[in-house]
Coordinates of C-alpha atoms in Angstrom, one line a residue:
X1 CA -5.6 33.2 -22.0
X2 CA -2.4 31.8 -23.8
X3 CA -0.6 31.6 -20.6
X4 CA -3.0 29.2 -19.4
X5 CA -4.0 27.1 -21.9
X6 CA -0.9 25.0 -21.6
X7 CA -1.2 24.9 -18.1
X8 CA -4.8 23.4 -18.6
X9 CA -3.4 20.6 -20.9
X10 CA -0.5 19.7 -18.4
X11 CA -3.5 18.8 -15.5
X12 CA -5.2 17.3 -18.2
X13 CA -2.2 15.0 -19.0
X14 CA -1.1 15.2 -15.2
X15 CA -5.0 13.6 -14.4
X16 CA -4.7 11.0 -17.2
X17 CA -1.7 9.7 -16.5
X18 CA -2.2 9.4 -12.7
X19 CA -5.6 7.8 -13.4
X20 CA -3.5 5.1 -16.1
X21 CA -1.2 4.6 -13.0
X22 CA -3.9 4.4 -10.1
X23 CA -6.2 1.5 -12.6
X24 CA -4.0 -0.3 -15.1
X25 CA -1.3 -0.4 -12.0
X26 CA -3.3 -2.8 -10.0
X27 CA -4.3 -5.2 -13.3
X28 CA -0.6 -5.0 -13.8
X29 CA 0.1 -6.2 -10.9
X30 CA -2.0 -8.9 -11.0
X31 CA 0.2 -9.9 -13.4
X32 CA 3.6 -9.8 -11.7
X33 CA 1.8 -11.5 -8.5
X34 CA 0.5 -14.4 -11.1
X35 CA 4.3 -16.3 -10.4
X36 CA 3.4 -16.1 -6.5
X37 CA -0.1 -18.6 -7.0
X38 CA -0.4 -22.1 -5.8
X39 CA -2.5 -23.3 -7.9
X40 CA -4.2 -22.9 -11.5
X41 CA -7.4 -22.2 -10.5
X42 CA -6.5 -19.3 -8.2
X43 CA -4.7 -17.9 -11.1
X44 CA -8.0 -18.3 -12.4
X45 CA -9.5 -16.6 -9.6
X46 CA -7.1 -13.8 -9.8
X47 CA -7.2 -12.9 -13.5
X48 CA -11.2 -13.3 -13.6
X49 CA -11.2 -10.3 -10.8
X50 CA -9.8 -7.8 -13.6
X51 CA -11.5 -9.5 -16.9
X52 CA -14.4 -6.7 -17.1
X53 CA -12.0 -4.0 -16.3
X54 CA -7.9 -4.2 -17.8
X55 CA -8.5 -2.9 -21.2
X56 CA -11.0 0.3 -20.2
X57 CA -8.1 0.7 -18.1
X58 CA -5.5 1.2 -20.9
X59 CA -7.7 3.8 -22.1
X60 CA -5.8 6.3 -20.4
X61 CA -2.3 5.6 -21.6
X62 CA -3.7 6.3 -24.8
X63 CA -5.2 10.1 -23.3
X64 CA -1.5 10.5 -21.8
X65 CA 0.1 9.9 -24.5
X66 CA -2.0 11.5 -27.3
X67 CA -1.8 14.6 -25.4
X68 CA 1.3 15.0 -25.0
X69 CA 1.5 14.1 -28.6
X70 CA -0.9 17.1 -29.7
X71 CA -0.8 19.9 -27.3
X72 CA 3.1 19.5 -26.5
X73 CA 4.5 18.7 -29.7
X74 CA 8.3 20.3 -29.0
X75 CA 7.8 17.8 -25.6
X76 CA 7.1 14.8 -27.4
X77 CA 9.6 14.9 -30.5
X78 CA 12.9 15.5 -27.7
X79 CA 11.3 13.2 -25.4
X80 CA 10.1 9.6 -27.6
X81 CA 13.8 9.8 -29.3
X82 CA 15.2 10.1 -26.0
X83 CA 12.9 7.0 -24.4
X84 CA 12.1 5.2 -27.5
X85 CA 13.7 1.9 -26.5
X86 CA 11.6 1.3 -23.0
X87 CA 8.5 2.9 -24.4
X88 CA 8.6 0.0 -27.7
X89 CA 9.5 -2.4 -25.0
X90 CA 6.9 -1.4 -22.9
X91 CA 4.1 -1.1 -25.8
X92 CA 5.3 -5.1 -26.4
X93 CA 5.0 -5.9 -23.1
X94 CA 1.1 -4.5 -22.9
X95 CA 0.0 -6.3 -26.4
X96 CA 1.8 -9.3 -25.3
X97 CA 0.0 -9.7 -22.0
X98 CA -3.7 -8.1 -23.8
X99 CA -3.2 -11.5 -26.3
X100 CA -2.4 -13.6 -23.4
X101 CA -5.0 -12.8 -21.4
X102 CA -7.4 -13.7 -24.4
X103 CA -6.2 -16.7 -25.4
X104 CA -5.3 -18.2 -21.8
X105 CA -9.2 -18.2 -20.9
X106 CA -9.8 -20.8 -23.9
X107 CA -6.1 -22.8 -24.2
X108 CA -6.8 -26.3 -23.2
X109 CA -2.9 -27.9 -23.4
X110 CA -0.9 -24.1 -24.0
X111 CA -2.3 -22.7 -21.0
X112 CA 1.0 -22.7 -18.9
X113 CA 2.6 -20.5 -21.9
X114 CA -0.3 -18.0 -21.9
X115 CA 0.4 -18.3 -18.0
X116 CA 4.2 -17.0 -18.4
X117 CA 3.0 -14.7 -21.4
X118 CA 0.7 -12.4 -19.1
X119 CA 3.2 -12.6 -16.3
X120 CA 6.0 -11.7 -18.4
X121 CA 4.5 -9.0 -20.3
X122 CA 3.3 -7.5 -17.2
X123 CA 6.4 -7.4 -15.4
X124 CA 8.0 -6.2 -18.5
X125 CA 5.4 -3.2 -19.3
X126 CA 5.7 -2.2 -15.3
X127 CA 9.8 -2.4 -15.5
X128 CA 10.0 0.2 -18.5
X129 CA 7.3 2.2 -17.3
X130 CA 9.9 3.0 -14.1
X131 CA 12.5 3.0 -16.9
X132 CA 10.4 6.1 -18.7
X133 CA 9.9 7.6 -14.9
X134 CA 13.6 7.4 -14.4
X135 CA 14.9 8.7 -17.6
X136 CA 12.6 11.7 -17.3
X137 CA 13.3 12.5 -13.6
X138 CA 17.3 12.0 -14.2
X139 CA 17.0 14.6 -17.3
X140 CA 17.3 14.9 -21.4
X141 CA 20.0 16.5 -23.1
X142 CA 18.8 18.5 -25.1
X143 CA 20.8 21.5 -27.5
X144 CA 18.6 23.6 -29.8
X145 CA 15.5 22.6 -29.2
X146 CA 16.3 19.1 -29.8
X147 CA 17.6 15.6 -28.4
X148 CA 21.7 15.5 -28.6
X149 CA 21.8 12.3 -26.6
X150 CA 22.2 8.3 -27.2
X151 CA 19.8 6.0 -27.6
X152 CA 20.6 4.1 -24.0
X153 CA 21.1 7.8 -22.1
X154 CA 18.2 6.7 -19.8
X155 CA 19.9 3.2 -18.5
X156 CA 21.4 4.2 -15.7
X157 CA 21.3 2.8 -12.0
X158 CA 18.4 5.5 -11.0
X159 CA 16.0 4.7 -13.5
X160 CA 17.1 0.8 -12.9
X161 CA 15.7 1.7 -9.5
X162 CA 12.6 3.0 -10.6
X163 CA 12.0 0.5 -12.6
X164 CA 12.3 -2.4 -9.7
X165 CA 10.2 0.4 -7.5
X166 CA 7.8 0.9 -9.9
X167 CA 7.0 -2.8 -10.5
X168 CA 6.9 -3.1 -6.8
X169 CA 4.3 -0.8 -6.3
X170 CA 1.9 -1.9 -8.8
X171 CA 2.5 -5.4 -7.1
X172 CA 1.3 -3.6 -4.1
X173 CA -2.0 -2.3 -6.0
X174 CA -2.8 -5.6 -7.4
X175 CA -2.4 -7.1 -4.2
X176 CA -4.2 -4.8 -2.1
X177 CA -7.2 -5.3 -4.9
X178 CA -7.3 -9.2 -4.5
X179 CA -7.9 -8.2 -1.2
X180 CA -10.6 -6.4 -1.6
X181 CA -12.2 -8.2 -4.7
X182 CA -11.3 -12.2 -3.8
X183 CA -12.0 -14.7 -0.6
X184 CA -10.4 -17.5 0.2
X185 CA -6.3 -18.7 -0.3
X186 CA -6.1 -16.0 -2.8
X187 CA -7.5 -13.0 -0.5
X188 CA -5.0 -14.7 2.4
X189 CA -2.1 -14.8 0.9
X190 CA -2.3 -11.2 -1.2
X191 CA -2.8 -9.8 2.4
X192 CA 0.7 -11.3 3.4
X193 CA 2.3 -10.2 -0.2
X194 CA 0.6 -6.6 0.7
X195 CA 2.2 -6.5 3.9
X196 CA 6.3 -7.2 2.5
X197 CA 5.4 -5.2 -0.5
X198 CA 4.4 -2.4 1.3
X199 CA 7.5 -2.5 3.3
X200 CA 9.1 -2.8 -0.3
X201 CA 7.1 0.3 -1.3
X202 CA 8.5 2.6 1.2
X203 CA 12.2 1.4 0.5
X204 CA 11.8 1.9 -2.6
X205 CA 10.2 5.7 -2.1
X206 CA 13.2 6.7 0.7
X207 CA 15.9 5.9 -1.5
X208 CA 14.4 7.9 -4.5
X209 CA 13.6 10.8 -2.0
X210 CA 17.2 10.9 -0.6
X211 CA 18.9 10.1 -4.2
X212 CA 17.1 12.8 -6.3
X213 CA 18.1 15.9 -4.1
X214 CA 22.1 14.8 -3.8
X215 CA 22.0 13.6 -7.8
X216 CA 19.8 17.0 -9.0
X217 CA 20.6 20.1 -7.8
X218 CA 17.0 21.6 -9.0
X219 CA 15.1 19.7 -7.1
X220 CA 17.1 19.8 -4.4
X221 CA 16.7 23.7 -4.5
X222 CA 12.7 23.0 -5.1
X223 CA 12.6 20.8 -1.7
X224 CA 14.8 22.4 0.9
X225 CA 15.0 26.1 0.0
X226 CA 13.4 28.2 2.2
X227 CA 10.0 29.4 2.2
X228 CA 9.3 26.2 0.1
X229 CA 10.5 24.0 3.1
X230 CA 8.0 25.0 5.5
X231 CA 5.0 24.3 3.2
X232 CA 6.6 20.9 1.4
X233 CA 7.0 19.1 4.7
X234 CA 3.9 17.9 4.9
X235 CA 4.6 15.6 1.8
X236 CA 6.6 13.0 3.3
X237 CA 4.9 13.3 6.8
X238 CA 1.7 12.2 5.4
X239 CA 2.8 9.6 3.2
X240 CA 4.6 7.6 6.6
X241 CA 1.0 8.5 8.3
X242 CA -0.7 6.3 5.7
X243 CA 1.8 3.8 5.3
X244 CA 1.2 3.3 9.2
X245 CA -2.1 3.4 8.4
X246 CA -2.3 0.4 5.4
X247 CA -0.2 -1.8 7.6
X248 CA -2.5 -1.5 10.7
X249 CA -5.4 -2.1 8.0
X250 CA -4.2 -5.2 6.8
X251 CA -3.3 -6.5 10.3
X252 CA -7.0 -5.8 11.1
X253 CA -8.1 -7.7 8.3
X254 CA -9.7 -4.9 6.5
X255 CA -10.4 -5.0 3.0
X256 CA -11.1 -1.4 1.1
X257 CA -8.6 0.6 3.6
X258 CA -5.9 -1.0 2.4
X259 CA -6.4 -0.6 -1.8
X260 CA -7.7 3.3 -1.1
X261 CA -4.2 3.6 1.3
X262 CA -2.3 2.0 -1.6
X263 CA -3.6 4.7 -4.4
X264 CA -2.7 7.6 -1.5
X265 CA 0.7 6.4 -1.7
X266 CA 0.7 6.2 -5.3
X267 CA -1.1 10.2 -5.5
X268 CA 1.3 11.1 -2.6
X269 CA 4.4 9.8 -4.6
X270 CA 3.3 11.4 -7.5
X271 CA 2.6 14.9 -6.2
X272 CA 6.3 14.7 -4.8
X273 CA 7.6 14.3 -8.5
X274 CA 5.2 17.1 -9.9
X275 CA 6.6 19.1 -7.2
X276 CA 10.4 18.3 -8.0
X277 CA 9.8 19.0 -11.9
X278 CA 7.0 21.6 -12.1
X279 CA 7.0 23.8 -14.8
X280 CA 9.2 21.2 -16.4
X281 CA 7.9 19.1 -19.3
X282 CA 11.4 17.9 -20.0
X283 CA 13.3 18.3 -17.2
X284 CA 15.5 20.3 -16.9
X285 CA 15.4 21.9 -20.0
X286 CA 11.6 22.7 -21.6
X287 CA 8.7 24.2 -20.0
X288 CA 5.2 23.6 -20.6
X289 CA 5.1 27.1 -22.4
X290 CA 8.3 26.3 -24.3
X291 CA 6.7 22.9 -25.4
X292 CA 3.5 24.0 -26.4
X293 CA 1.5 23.7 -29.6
X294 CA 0.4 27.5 -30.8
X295 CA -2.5 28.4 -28.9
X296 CA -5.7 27.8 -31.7
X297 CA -4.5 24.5 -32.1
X298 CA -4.3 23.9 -28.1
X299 CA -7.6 25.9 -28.1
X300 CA -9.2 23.8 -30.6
X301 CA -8.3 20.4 -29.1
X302 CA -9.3 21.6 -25.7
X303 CA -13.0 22.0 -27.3
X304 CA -13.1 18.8 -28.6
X305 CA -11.4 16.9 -25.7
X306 CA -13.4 18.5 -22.9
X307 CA -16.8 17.1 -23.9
X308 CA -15.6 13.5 -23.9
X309 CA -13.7 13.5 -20.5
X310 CA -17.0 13.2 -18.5
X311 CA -18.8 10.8 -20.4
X312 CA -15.0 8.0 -20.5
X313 CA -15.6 8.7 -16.7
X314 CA -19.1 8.5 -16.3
X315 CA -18.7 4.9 -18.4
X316 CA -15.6 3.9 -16.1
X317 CA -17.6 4.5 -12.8
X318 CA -20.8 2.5 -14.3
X319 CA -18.3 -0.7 -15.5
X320 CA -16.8 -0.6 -11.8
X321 CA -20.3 -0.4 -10.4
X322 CA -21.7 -3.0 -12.3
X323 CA -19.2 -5.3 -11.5
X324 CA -18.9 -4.7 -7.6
X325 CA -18.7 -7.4 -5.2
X326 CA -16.1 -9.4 -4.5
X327 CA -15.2 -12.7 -7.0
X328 CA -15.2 -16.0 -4.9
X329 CA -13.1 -19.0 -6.2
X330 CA -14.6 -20.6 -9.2
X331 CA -16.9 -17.8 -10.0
X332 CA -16.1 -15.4 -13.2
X333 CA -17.7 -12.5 -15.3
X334 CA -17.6 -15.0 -18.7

């Protein structure tokens, strides 16, 4: 039972932080499309399509990060010294854009700042999140149990990259959701962003896929080792299947295909990187057995986190129910 408690807690952080990525991405990337709008009011129209949801969304970060926090506790003290400067930035970033996003509805003459304040701090809180990806993929140094590197160890060119990929694909997310949740300009002209961004996407997901096997020999040994080969394959051949697929959906003018093909890409992406890192916490030095809390305490938090999980998604699904239906121009939830 102690060899699988841990493993429990990892797909229970695995789950939370893929649902963070899969429903904050898209209100995020409201936010880094909000530059690309013609006019106020279809900024309007575009932040209105997210006001019932973009804070339940953040509820997840908050699972993610707890978790880590109380079942990994060796993961989380060699990790947050190691990424403390994106994750601060990044925590700024989400307050600033949660304030802007509140005070822009009711600012009469400072609504052009609140404007910049939710682009900005949503472009800021996607860019370190690819930071945070990059620095973990790329390694810690670790001796003894504990950090032994700088403070900007994780600013290098790779996790540069995955911060300019990661804010393209929640672009493509919010995108692909104005899509499906607005008419008019706004729905036209997120169905041409979707289209370059999605193009962006796959750029962005090739060069990742070719760097990480030359730059880290352990995942290239995870990826093109043999038996794993033959079983891995299937990875990437999917993900250019439904890639093919979103584009042909937005050609065809279809509106849910392309959001649901967006979140595969996202799952498919992610799968690839639990894959590479697997049974990694910190790569390449601490497994999820090496960074766990002593079994009662995992045990004990496991009781009291179980319970909860279902009802958070039972109150998600019932929010995104309620508010179904695509938002025309003019019309809000307020």
């Amino acid at each position: 039972m102690e060899v699988y408690i841990p493993v429990i807690w990892a797909l229970l952080i695995g789950t939370a932080v893929a649902l963070y990525v899969i429903l904050d991405g898209f209100d995020l990337g409201i936010g880094i499309l909000f530059p690309f709008a013609k006019e106020e009011k279809e900024q309007d129209q575009m932040i209105n399509s997210i006001a019932p949801f973009w804070d339940g969304n953040e509820t997840w970060l908050v699972l993610g990060g707890g978790g880590l926090w109380v079942a990994f506790p060796h993961a989380y003290a060699v990790v947050m010294p190691a990424l403390y400067l994106p994750v601060i930035v990044m925590l700024l970033g989400l307050i600033f854009r949660g304030v802007a996003f509140e005070f822009r509805t009711v600012a009469v003459t400072s609504k052009k700042y609140w404007t910049f304040a939710f682009a900005g701090g949503s472009t800021l809180a996607a860019f370190c999140q690819g930071l945070i990806l990059g620095g973990l993929i790329q390694g810690i140094r670790v001796e003894n149990g504990q950090f032994a590197g700088g403070t900007f160890d994780f600013a290098t060119p790779f996790a540069l990259l995955c911060g300019f990929g990661v804010v393209t694909g929640y672009a493509l997310l919010g995108a692909c959701w104005l899509v499906m949740k607005t008419e008019g300009p706004v729905a036209q002209r997120a169905r041409e962003h979707a289209k370059m961004l999605l193009i962006g996407v796959l750029v962005f997901m090739a060069i990742v896929s070719l760097w990480t096997p030359l730059a880290f020999p352990p995942i290239r040994a995870r990826w093109f080792s043999a038996p794993n080969i033959l079983f891995l394959w299937p990875v990437p051949a999917i993900t250019a299947l439904t890639a093919y697929l979103a584009w042909r959906c937005l050609e065809a003018g279809r509106e849910i295909p392309p959001f649901l093909a967006a979140i595969v890409l996202f799952m498919l992406g992610y799968a690839g990187l639990a894959i590479s890192a697997f049974p990694y916490l910190v790569p390449y030095s601490m497994t999820i057995w090496d960074a766990a809390a002593v079994p009662s305490a995992q045990l004990f938090l496991l009781l009291g986190t179980l319970p909860l999980l279902p009802i958070i998604l039972m109150y998600t699904g019932f929010v995104y129910y309620i508010f179904r239906g695509k938002l025309r121009e003019g019309e809000g939830y307020h």
